[in-house]
CSV table of C-alpha atoms in Angstrom, one decimal:
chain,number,residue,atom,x,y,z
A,1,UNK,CA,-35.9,0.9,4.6
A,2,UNK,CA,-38.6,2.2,2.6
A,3,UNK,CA,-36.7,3.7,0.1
A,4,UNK,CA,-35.9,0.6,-1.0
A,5,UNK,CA,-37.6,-0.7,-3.5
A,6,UNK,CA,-37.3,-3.9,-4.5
A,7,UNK,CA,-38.0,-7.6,-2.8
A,8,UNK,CA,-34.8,-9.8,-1.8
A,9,UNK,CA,-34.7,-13.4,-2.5
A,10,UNK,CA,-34.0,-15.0,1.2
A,11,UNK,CA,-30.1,-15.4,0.4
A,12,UNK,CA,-29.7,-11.8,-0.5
A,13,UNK,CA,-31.1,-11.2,2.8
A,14,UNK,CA,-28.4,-13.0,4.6
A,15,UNK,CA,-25.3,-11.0,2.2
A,16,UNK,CA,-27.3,-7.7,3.3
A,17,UNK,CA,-27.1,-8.9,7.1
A,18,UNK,CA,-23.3,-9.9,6.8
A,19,UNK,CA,-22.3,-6.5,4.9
A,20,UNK,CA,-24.3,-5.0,7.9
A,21,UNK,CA,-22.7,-7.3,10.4
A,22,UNK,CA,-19.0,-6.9,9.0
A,23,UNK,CA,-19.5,-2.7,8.7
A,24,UNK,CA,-20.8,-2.5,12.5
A,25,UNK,CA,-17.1,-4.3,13.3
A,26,UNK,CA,-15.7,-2.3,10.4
A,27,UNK,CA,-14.7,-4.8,8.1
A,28,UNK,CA,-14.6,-4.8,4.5
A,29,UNK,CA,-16.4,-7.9,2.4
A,30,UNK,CA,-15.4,-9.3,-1.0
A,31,UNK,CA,-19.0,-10.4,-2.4
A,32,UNK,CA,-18.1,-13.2,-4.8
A,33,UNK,CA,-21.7,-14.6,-5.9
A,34,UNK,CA,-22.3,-16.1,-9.4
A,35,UNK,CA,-23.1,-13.6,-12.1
A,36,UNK,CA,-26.8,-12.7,-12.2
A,37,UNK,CA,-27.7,-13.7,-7.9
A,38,UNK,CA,-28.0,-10.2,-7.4
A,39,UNK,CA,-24.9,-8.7,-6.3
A,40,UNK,CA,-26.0,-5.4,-7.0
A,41,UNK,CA,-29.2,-5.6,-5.2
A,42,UNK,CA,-27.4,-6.4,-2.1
A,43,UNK,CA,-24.9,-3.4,-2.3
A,44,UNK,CA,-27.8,-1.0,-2.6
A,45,UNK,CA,-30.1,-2.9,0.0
A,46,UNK,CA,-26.7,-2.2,2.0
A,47,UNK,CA,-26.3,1.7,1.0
A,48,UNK,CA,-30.1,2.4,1.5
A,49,UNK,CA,-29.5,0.9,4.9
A,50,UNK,CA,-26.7,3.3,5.7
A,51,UNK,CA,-28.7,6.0,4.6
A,52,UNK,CA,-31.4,5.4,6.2
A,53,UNK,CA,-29.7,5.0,9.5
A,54,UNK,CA,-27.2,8.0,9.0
A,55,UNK,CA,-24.6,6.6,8.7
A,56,UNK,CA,-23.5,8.2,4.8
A,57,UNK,CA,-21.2,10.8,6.2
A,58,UNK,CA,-19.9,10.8,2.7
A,59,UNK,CA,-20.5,9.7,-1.1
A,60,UNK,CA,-20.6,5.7,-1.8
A,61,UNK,CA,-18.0,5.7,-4.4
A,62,UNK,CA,-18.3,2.8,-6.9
A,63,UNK,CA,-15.4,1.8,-9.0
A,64,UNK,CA,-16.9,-0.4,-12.2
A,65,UNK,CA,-15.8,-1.2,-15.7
A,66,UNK,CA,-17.5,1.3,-18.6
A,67,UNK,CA,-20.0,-1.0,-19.5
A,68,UNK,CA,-21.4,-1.3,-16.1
A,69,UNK,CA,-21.8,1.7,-15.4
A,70,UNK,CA,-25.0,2.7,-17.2
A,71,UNK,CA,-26.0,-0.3,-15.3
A,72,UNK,CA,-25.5,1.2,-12.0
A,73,UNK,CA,-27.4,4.5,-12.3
A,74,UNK,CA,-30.3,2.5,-13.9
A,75,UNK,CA,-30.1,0.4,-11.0
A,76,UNK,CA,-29.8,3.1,-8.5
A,77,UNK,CA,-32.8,4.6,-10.2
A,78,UNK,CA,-35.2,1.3,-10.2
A,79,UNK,CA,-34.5,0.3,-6.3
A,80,UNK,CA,-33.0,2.9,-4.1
A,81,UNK,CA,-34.3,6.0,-6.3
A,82,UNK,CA,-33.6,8.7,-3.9
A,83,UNK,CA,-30.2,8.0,-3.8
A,84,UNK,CA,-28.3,11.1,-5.4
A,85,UNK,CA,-25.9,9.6,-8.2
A,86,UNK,CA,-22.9,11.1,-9.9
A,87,UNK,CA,-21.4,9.8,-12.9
A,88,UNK,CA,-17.5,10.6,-12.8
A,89,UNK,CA,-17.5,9.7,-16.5
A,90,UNK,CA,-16.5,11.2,-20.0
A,91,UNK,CA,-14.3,14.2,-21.0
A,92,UNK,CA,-16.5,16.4,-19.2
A,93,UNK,CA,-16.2,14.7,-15.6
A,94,UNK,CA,-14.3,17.4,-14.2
A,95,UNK,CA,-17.5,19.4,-14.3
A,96,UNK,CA,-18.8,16.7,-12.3
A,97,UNK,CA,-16.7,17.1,-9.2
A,98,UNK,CA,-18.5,19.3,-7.7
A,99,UNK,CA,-21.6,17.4,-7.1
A,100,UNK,CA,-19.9,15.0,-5.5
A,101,UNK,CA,-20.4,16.4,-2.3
A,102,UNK,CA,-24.4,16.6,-2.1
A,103,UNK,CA,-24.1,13.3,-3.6
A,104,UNK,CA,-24.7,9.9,-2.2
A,105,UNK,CA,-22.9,7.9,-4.5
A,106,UNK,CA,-20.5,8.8,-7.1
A,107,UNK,CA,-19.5,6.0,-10.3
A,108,UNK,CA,-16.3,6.0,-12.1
A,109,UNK,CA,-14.4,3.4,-13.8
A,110,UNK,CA,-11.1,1.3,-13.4
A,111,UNK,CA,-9.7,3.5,-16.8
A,112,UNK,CA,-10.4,6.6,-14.9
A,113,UNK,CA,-9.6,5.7,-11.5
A,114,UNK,CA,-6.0,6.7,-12.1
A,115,UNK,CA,-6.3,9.8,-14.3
A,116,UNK,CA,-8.6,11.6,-11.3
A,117,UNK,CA,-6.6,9.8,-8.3
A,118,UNK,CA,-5.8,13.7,-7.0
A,119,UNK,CA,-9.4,14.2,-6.8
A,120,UNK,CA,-10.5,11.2,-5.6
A,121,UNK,CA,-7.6,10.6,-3.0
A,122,UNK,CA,-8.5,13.4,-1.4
A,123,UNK,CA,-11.6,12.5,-0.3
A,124,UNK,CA,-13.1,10.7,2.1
A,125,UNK,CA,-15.8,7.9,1.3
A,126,UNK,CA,-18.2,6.0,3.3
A,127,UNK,CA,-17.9,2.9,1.3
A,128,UNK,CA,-15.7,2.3,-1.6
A,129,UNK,CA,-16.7,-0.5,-3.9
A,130,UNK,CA,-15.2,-2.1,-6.7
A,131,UNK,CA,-17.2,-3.8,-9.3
A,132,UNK,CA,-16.2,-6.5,-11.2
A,133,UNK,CA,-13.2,-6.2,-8.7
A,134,UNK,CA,-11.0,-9.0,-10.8
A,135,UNK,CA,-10.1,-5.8,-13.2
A,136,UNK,CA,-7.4,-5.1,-10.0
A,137,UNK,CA,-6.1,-8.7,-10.4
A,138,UNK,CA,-2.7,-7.3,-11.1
A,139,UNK,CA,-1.2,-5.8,-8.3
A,140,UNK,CA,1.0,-3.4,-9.8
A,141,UNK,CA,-1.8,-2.1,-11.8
A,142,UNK,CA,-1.9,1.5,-11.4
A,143,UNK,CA,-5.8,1.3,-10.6
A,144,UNK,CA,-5.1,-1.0,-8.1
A,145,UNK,CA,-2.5,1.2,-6.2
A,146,UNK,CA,-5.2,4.0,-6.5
A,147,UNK,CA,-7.9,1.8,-5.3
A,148,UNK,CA,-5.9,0.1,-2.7
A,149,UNK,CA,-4.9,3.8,-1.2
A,150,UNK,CA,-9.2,4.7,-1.3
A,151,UNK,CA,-10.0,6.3,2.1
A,152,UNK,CA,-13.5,4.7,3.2
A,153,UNK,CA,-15.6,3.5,6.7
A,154,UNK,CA,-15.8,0.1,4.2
A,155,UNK,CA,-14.2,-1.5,1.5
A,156,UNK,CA,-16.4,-3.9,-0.9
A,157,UNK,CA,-14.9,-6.0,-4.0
A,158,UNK,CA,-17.9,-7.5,-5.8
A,159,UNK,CA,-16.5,-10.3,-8.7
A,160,UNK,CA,-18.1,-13.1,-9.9
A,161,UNK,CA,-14.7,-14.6,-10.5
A,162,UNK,CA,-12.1,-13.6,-7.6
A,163,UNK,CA,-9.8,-16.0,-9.0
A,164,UNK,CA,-9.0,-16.3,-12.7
A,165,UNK,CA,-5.9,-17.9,-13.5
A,166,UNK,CA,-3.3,-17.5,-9.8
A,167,UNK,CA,-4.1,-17.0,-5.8
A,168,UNK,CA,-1.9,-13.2,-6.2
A,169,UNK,CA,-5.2,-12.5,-7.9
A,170,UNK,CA,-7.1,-12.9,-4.7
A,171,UNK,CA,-4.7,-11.2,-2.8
A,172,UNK,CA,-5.1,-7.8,-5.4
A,173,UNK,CA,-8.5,-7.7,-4.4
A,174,UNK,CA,-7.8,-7.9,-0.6
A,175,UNK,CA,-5.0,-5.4,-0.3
């Protein structure tokens, strides 16, 4: 759509058909590309998509380490800027609840995830992705059980390493 604002490489193309292809039979994706191929580029070509068609009956939430997640709202920012983000960050998140609604996407983080699970149980999400998605590798992780009970139309896992040290890994990020 034209609110997108960027140019994808002819592979990043083909992820943003599949994630299209798998959410029209309502299927969730792990998008396991090598660091730096654009990952993030897709997921917002994907989410400006969405938008565009009308299909964002509720926030994108986007589950992503600390670090990242200045990452993210400069991202959103540079190629889908009139996407509405929320951060669900710092000690004064709670204030930030509230905006969730006439938002498009809301971030949070793996360390968070389980301290606002009342909040964020409770809602309903269009897509609910997970960033760097090998921080669920344990599966009795208590970010995992939160993420795991998510309600969303999709569910994305984006890791450029799905499989660290065992295959129960894997299977973390697919429950």
């Amino acid at each position: 759509p034209e609110s997108f604002k960027a140019t994808l490489r002819a592979y990043q193309s083909d992820g943003v058909a599949w994630l299209q292809a798998l959410r029209e039979h309502g299927l969730g994706a792990v998008l396991a590309d090598d660091m730096g191929l654009g990952k993030t580029v897709q997921l917002l070509a994907h989410v400006a998509i969405e938008k565009a068609a009308g299909r964002l009956t509720a926030p994108v939430l986007i589950v992503a380490p600390t670090s990242v997640v200045p990452n993210w709202r400069a991202e959103i920012a540079r190629f889908v800027p009139d996407l509405r983000a929320v951060s669900l960050t710092g000690a004064d998140r709670g204030s930030q609840f509230a905006k969730i609604g006439s938002a498009d996407v809301a971030l949070t983080t793996y360390a968070l995830l389980p301290r606002d699970a009342d909040y964020l149980l409770e809602r309903d999400w269009s897509i609910a992705v997970l960033d760097e998605a090998q921080a669920i590798k344990n599966p009795r992780a208590k970010a995992g059980a939160v993420a795991r009970e998510l309600r969303a139309g999709q569910r994305l896992a984006m890791t450029g390493t799905p499989i660290e040290n065992h295959l129960e890994e894997l299977w973390s990020i697919y429950a």
